mmCIF file with all atom_site columns, C-alpha atoms in Angstrom:
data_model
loop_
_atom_site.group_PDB
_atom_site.id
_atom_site.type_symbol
_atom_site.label_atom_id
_atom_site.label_alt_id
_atom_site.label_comp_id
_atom_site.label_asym_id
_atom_site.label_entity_id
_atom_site.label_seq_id
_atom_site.pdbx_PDB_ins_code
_atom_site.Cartn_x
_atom_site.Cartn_y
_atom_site.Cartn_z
_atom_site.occupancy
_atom_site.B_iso_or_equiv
_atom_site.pdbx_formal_charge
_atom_site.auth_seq_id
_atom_site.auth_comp_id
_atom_site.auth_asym_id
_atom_site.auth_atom_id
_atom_site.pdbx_PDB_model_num
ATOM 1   C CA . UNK A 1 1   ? 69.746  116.011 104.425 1.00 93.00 ? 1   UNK A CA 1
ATOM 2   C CA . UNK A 1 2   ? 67.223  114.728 106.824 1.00 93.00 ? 2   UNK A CA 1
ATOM 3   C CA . UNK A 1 3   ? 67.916  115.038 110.118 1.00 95.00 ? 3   UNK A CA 1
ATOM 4   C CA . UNK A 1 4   ? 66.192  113.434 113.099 1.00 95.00 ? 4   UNK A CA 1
ATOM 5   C CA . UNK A 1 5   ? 66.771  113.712 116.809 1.00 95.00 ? 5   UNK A CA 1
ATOM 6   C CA . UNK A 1 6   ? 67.740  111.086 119.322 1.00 95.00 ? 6   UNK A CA 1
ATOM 7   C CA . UNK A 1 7   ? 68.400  110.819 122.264 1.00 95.00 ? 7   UNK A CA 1
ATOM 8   C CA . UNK A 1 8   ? 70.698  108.301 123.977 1.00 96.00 ? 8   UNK A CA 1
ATOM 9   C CA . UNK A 1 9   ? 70.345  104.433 123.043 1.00 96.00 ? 9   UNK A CA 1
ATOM 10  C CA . UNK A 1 10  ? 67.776  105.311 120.734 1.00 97.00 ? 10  UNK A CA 1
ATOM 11  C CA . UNK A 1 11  ? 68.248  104.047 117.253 1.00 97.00 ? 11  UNK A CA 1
ATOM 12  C CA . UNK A 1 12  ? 67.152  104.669 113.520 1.00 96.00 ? 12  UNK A CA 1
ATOM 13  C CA . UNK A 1 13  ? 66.650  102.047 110.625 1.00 96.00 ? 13  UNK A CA 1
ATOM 14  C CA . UNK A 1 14  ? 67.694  102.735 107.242 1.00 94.00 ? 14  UNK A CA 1
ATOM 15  C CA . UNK A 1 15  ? 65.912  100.750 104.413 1.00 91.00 ? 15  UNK A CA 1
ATOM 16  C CA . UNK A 1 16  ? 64.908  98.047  106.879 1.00 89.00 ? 16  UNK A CA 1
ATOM 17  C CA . UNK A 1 17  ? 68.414  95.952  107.303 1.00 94.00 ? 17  UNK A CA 1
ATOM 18  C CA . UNK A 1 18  ? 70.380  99.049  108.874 1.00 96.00 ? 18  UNK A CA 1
ATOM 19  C CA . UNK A 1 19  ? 70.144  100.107 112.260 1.00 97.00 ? 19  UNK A CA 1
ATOM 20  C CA . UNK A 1 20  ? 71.966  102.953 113.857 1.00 97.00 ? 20  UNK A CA 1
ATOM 21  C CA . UNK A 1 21  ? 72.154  103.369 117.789 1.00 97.00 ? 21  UNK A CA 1
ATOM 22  C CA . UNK A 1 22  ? 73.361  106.259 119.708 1.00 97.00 ? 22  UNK A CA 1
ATOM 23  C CA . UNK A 1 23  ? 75.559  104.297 122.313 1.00 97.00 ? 23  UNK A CA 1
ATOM 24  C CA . UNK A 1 24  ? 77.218  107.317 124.295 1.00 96.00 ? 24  UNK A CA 1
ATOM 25  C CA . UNK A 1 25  ? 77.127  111.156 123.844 1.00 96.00 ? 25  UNK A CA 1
ATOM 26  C CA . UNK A 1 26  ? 80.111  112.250 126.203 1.00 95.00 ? 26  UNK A CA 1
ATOM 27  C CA . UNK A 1 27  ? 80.810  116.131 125.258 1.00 95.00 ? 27  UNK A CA 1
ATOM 28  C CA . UNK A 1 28  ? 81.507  117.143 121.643 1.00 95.00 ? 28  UNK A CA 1
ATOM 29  C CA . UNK A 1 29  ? 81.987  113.074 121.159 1.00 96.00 ? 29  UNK A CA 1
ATOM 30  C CA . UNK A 1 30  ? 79.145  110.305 120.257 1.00 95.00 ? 30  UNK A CA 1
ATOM 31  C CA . UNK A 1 31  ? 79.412  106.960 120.386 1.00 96.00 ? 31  UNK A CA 1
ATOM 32  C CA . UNK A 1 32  ? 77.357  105.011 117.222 1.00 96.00 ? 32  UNK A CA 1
ATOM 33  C CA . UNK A 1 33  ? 76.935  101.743 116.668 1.00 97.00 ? 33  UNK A CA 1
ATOM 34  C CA . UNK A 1 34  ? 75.561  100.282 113.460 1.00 96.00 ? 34  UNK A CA 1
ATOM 35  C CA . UNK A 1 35  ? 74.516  96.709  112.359 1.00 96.00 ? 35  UNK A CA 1
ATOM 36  C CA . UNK A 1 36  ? 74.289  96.052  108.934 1.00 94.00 ? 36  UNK A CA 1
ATOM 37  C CA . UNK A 1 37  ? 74.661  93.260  106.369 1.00 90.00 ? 37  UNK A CA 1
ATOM 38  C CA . UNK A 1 38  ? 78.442  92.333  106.202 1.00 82.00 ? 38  UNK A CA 1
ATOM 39  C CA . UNK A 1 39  ? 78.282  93.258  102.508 1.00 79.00 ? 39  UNK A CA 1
ATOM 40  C CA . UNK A 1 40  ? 77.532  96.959  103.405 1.00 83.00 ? 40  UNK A CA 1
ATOM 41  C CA . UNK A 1 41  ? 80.911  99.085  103.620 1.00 82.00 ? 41  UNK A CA 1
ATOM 42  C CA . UNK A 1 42  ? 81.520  101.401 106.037 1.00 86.00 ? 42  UNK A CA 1
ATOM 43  C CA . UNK A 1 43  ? 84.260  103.580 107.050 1.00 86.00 ? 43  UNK A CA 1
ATOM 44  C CA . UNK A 1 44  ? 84.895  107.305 108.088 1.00 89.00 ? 44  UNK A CA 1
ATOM 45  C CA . UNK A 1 45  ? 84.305  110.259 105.974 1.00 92.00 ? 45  UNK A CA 1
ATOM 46  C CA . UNK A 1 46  ? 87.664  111.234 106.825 1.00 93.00 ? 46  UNK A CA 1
ATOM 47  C CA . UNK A 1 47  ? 89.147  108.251 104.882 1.00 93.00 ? 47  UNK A CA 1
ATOM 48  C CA . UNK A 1 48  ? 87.037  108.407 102.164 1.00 93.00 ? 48  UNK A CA 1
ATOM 49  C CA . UNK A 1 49  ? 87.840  112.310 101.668 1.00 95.00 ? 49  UNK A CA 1
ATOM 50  C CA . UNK A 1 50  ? 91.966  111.448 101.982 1.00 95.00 ? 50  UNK A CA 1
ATOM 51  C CA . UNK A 1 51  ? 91.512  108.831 99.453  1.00 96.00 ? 51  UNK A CA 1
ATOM 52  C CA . UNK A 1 52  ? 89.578  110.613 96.881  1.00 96.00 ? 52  UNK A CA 1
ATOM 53  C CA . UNK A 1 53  ? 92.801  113.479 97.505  1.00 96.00 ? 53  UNK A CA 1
ATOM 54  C CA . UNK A 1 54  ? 95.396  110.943 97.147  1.00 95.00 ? 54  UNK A CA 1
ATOM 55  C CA . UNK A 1 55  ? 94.031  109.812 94.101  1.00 96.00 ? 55  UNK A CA 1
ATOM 56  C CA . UNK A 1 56  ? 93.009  113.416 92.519  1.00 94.00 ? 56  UNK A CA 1
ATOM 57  C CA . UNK A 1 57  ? 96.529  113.877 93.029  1.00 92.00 ? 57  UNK A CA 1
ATOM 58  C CA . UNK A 1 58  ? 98.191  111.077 91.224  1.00 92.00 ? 58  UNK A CA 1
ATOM 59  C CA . UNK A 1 59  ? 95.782  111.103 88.308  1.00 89.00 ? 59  UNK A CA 1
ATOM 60  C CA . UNK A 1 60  ? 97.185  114.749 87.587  1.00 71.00 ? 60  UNK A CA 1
ATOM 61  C CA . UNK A 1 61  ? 100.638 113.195 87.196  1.00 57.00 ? 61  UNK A CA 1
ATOM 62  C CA . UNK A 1 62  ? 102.137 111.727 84.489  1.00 62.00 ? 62  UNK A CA 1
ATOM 63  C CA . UNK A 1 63  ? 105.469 110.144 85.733  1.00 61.00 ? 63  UNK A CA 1
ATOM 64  C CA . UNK A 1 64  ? 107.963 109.683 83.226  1.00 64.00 ? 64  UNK A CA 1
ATOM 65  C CA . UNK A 1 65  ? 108.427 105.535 83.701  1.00 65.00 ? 65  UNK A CA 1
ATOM 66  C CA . UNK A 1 66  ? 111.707 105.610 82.794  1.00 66.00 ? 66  UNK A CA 1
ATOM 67  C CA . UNK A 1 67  ? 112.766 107.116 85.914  1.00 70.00 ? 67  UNK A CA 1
ATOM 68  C CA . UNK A 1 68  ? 111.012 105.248 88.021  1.00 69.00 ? 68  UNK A CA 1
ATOM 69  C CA . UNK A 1 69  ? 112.818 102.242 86.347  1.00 69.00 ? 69  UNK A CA 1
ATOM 70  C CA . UNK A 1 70  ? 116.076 103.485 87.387  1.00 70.00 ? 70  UNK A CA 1
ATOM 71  C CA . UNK A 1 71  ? 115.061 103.350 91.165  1.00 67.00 ? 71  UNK A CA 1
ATOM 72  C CA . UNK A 1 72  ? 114.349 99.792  90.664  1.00 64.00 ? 72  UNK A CA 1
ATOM 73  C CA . UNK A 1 73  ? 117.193 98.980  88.326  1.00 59.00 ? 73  UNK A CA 1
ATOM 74  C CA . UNK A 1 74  ? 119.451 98.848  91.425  1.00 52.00 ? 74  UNK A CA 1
ATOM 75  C CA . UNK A 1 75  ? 117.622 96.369  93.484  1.00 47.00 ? 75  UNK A CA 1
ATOM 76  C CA . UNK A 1 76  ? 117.599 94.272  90.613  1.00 47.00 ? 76  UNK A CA 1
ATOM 77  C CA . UNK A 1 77  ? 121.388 94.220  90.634  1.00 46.00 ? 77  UNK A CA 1
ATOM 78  C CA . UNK A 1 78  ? 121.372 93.664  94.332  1.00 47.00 ? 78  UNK A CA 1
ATOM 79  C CA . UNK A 1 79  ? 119.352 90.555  94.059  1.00 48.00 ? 79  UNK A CA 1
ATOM 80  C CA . UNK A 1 80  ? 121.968 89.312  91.818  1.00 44.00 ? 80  UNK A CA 1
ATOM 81  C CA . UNK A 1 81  ? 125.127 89.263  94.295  1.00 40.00 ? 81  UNK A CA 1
ATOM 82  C CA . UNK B 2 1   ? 102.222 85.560  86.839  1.00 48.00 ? 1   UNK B CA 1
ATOM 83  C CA . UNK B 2 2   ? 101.970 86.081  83.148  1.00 47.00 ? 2   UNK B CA 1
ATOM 84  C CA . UNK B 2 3   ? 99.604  89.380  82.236  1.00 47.00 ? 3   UNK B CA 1
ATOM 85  C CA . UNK B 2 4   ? 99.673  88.800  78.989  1.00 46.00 ? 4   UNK B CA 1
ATOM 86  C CA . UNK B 2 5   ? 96.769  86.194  78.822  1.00 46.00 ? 5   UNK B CA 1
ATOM 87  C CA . UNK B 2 6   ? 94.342  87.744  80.802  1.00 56.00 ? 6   UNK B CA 1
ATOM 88  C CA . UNK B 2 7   ? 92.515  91.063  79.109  1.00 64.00 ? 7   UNK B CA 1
ATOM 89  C CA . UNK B 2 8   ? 92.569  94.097  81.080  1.00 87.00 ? 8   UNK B CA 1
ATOM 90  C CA . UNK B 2 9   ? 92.095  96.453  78.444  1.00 90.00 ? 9   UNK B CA 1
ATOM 91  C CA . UNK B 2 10  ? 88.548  96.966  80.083  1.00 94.00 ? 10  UNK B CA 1
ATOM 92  C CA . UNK B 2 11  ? 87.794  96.696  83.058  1.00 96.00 ? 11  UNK B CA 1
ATOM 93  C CA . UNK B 2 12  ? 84.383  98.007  84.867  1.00 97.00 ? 12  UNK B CA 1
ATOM 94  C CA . UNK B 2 13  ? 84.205  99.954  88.341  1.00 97.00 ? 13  UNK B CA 1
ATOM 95  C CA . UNK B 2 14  ? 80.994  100.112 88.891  1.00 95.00 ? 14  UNK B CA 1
ATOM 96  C CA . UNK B 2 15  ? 81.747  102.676 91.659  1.00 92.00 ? 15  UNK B CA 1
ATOM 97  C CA . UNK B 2 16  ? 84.251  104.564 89.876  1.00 95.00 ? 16  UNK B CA 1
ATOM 98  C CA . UNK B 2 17  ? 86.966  105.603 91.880  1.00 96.00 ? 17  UNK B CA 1
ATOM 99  C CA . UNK B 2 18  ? 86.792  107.588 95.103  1.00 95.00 ? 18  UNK B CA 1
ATOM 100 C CA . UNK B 2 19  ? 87.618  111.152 93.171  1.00 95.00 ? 19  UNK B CA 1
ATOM 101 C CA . UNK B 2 20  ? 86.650  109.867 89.805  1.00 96.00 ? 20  UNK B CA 1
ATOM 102 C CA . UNK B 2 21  ? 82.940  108.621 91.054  1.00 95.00 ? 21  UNK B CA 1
ATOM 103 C CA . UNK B 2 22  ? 82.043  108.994 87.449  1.00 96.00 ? 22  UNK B CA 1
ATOM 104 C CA . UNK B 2 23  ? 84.484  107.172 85.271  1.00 97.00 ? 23  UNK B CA 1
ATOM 105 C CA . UNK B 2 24  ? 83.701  103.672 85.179  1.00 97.00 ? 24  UNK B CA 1
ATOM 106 C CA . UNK B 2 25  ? 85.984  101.654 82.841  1.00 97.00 ? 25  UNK B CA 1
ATOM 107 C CA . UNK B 2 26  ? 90.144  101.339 82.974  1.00 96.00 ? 26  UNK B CA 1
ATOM 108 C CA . UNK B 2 27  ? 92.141  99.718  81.329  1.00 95.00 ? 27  UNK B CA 1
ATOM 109 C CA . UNK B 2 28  ? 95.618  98.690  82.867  1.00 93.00 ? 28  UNK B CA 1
ATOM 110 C CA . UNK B 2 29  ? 98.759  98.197  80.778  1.00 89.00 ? 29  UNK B CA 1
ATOM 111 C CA . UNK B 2 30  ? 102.756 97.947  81.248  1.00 86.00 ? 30  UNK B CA 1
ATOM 112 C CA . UNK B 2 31  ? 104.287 99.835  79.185  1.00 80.00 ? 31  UNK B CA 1
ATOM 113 C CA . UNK B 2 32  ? 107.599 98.163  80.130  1.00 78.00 ? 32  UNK B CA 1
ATOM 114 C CA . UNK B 2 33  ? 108.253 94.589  79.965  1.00 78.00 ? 33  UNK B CA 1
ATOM 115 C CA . UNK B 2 34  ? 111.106 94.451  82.101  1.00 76.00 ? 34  UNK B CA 1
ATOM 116 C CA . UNK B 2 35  ? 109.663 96.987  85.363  1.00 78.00 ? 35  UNK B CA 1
ATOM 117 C CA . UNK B 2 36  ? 106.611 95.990  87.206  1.00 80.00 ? 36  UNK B CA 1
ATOM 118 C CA . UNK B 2 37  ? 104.814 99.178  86.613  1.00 84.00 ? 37  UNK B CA 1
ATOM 119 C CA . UNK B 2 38  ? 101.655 99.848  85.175  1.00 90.00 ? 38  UNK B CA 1
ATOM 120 C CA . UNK B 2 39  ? 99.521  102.650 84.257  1.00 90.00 ? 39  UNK B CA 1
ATOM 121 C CA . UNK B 2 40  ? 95.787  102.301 85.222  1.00 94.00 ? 40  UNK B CA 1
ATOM 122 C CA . UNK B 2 41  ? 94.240  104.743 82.762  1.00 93.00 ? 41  UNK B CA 1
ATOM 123 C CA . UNK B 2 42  ? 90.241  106.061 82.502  1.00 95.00 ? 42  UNK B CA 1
ATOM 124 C CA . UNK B 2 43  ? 88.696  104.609 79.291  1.00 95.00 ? 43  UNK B CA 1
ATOM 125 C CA . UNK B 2 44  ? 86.665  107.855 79.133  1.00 95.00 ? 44  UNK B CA 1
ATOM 126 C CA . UNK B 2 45  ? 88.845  110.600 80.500  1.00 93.00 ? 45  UNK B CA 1
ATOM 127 C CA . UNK B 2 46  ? 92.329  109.926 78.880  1.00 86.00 ? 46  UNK B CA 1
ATOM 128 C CA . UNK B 2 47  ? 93.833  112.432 81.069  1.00 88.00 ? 47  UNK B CA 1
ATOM 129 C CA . UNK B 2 48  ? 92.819  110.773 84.059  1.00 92.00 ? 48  UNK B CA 1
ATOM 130 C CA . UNK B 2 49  ? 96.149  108.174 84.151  1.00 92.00 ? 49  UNK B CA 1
ATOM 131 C CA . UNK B 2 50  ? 97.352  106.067 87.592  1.00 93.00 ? 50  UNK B CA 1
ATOM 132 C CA . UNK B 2 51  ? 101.118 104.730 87.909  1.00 91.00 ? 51  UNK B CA 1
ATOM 133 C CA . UNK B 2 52  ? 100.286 101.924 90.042  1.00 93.00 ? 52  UNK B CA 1
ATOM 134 C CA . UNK B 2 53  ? 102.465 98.917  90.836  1.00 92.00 ? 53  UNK B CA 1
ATOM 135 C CA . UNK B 2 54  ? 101.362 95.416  91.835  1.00 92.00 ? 54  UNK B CA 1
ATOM 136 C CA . UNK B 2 55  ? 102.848 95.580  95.749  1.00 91.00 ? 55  UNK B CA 1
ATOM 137 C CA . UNK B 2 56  ? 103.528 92.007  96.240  1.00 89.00 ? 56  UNK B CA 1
ATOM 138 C CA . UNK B 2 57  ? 106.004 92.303  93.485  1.00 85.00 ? 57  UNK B CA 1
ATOM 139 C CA . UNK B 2 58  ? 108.189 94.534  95.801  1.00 84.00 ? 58  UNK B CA 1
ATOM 140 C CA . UNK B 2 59  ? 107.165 93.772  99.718  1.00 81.00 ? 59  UNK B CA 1
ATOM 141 C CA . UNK B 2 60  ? 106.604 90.148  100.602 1.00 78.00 ? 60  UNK B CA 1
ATOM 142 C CA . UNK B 2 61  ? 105.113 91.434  104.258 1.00 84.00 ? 61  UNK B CA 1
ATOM 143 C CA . UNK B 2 62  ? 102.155 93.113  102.452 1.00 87.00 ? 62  UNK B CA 1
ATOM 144 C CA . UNK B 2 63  ? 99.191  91.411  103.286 1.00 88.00 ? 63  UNK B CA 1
ATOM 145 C CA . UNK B 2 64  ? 95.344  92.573  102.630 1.00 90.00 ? 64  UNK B CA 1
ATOM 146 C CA . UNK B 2 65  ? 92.576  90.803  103.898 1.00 88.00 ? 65  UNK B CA 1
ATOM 147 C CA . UNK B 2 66  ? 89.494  91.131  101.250 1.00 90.00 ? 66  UNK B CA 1
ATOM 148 C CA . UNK B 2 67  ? 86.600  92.252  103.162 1.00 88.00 ? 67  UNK B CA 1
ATOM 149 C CA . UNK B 2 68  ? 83.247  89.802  102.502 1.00 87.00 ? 68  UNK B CA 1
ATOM 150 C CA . UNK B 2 69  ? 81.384  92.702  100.707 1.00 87.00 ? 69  UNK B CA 1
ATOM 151 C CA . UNK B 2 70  ? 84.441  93.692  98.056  1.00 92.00 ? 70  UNK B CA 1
ATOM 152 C CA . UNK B 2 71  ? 84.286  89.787  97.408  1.00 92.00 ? 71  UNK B CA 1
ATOM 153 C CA . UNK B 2 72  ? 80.793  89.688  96.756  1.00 90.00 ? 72  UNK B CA 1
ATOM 154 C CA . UNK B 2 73  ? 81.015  92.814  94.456  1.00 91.00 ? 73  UNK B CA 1
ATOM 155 C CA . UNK B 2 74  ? 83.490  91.457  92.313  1.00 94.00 ? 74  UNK B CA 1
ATOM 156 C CA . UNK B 2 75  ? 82.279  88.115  92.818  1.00 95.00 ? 75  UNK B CA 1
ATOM 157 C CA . UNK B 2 76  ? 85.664  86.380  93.572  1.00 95.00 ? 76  UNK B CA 1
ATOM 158 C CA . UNK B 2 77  ? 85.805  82.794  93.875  1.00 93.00 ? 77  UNK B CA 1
ATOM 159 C CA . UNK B 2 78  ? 89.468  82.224  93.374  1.00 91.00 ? 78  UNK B CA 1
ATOM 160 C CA . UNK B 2 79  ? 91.913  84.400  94.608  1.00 88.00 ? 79  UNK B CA 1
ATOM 161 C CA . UNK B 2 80  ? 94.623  83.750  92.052  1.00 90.00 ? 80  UNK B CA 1
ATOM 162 C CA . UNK B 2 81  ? 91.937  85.712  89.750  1.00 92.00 ? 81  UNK B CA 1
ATOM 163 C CA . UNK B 2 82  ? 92.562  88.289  91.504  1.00 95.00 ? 82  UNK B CA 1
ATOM 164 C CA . UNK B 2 83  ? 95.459  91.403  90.873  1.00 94.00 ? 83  UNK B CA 1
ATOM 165 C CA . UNK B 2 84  ? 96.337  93.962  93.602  1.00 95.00 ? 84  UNK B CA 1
ATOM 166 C CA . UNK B 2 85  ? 97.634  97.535  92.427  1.00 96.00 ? 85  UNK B CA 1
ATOM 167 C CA . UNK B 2 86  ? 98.659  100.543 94.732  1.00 96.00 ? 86  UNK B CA 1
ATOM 168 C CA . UNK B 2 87  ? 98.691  103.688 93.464  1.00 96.00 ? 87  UNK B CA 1
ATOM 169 C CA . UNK B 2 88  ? 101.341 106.196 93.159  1.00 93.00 ? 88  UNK B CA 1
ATOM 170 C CA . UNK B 2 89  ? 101.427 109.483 94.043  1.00 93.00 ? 89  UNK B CA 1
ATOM 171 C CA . UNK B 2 90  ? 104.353 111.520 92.783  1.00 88.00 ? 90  UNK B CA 1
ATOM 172 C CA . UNK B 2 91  ? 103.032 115.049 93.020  1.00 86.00 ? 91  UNK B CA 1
ATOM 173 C CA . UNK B 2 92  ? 106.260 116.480 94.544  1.00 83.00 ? 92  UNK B CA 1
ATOM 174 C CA . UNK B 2 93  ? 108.406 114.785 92.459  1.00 81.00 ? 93  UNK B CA 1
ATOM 175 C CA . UNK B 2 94  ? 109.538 110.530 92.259  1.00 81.00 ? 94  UNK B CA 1
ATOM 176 C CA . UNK B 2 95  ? 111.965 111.034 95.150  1.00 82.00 ? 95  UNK B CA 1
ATOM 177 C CA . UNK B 2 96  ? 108.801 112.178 97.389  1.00 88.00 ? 96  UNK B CA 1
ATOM 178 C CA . UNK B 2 97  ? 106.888 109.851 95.733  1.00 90.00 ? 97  UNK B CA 1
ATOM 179 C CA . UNK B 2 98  ? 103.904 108.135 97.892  1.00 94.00 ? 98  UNK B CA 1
ATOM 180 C CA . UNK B 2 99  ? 102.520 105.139 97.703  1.00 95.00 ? 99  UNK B CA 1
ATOM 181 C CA . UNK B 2 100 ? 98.668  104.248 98.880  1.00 96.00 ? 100 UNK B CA 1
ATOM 182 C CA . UNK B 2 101 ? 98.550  101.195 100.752 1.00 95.00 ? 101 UNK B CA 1
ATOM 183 C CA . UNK B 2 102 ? 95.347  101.887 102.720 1.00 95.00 ? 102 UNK B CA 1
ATOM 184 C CA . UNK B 2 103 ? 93.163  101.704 99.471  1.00 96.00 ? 103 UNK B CA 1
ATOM 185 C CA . UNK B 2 104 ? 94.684  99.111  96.671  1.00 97.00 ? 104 UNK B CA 1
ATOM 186 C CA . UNK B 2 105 ? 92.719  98.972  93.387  1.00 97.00 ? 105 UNK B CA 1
ATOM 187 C CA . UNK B 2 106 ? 91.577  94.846  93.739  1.00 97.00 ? 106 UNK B CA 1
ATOM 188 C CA . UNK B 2 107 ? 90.732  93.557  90.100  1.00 96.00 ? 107 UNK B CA 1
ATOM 189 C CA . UNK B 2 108 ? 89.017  90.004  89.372  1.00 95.00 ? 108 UNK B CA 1
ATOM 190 C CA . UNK B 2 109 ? 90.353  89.378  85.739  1.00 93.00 ? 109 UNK B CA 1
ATOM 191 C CA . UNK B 2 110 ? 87.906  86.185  85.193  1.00 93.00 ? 110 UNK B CA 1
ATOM 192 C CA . UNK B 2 111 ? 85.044  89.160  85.584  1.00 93.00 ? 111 UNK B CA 1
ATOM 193 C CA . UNK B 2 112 ? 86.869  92.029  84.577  1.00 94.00 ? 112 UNK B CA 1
ATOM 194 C CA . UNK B 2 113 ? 85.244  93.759  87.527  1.00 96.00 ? 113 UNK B CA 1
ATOM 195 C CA . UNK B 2 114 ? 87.591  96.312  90.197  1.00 97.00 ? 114 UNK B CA 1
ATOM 196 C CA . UNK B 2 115 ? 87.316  98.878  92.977  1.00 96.00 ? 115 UNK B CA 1
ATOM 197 C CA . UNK B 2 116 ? 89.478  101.014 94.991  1.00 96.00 ? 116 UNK B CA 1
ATOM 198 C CA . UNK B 2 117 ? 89.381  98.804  98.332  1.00 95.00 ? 117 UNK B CA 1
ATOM 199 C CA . UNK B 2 118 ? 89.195  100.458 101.641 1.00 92.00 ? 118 UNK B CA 1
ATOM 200 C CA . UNK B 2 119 ? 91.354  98.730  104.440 1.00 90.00 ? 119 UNK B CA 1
ATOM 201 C CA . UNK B 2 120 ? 92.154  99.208  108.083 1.00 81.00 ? 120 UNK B CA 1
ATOM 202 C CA . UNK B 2 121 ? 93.437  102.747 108.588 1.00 78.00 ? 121 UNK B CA 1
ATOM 203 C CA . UNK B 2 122 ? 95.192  101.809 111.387 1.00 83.00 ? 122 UNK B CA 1
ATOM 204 C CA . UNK B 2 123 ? 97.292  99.186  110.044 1.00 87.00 ? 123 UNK B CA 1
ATOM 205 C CA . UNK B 2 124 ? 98.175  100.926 106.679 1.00 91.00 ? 124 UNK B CA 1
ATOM 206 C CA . UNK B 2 125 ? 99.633  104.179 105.049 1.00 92.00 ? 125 UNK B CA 1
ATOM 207 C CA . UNK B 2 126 ? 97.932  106.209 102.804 1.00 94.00 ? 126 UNK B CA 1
ATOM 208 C CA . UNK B 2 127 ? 101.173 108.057 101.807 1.00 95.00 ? 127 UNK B CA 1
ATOM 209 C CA . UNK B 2 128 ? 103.921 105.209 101.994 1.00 94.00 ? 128 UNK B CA 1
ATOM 210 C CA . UNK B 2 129 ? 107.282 106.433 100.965 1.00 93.00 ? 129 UNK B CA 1
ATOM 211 C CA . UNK B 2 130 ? 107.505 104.636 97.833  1.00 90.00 ? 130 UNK B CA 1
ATOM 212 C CA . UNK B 2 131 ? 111.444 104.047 97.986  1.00 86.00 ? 131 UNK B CA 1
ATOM 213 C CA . UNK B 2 132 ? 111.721 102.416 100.804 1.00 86.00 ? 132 UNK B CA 1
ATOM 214 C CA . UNK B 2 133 ? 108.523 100.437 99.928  1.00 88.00 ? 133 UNK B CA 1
ATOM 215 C CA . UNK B 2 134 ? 110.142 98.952  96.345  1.00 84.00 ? 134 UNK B CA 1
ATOM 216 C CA . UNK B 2 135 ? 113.364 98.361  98.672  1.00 80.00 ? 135 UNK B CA 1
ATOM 217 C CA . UNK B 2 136 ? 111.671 96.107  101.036 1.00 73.00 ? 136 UNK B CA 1
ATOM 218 C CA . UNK B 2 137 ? 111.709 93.549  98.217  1.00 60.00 ? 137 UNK B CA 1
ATOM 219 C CA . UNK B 2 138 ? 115.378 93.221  99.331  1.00 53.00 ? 138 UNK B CA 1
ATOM 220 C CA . UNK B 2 139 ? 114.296 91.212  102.276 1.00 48.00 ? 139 UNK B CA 1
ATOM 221 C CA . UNK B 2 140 ? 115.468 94.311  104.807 1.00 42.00 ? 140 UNK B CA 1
#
């Protein structure tokens, strides 16, 4: 990892369309900002990490369908009357 | 929407899945004709399987708005090419069964190109209780 120190409302540029700005260091919290092109995502680790759990844990699964057919069965009915 | 004429028996992720960076191809199929559930399955890890339903089958009041950069990966034009899955987690059994509606699996069939989309947190669940998400499609 390379890290680099800044202080605040200094910035860093990442591959020459990225910019990352300190905005506010109050305590254990900073503020960032980032610009970037619209077609770069970005999101919290925390998300990222929750989804890759969610899905490690429903790729280990394999539902039996036919089960999951009877939940719906009923609202199928339903729709009917 | 009839599935039946468009091929999805291989479709690329170029990014994998979050979990499954590696695996890039899936295929998705329903193995029953009469329930709107699918199985997204790993072309290269067999055991690597996703029950996944299409959500706007079941809740009319889910609504995703495609950020610019998912549209550019999977270069949609048309947004009837495009299919929506959520996928299902039923680790502690189908009556605890979850649903992820913060990151739906967005395919363009013209392009047979998908990725796991990230949306607002905020606004959606990662772990929706799947029962009373299929029973919203009562109009409750």
């Amino acid at each position: 990892m390379l890290v680099l120190t800044r202080k605040r409302g200094e910035s860093i540029h990442i591959a020459g369309n990225i910019k990352v700005t300190v905005l506010d260091i109050m305590g254990d919290n900073i503020k960032i900002g980032i610009e970037a092109p619209r077609n770069i995502d970005i999101f919290r680790s925390e998300i990222l990490q929750a989804i890759q759990k969610e899905n490690r844990q429903a790729a280990t699964m394999n539902t039996a369908l036919e089960d999951l057919a009877k939940l719906i069965k009923p609202n199928k009915n339903d729709h009917q009357t | 929407m009839e599935y039946t004429e468009i091929n999805l028996s291989r479709i690329t992720f170029e990014q994998g899945l979050p979990g499954f960076e590696q695996l890039k191809y899936f295929k998705v199929a329903r193995p029953y004709k009469e329930y709107p559930f699918y199985y997204l399955n790993a072309l290269e890890a067999e055991e690597v399987s996703f029950l996944v339903i299409s959500p706007f089958d079941f809740n009319k009041s889910y609504e995703i708005d495609l950020p610019i950069s998912v549209q550019e990966t999977l270069e949609i034009i048309n947004t009837s090419d495009v299919l929506v899955f959520n996928i299902v987690n039923c680790l502690e059994g189908l009556s605890k069964a979850t649903v992820n509606l913060v990151a739906p699996v967005v395919i363009n069939v013209v392009k047979s190109k998908g990725m796991q989309v990230v949306l607002d947190e905020s606004k959606f669940n990662i772990k929706e209780p799947l029962i009373s998400f299929l029973q919203q499609s009562e109009g409750k």
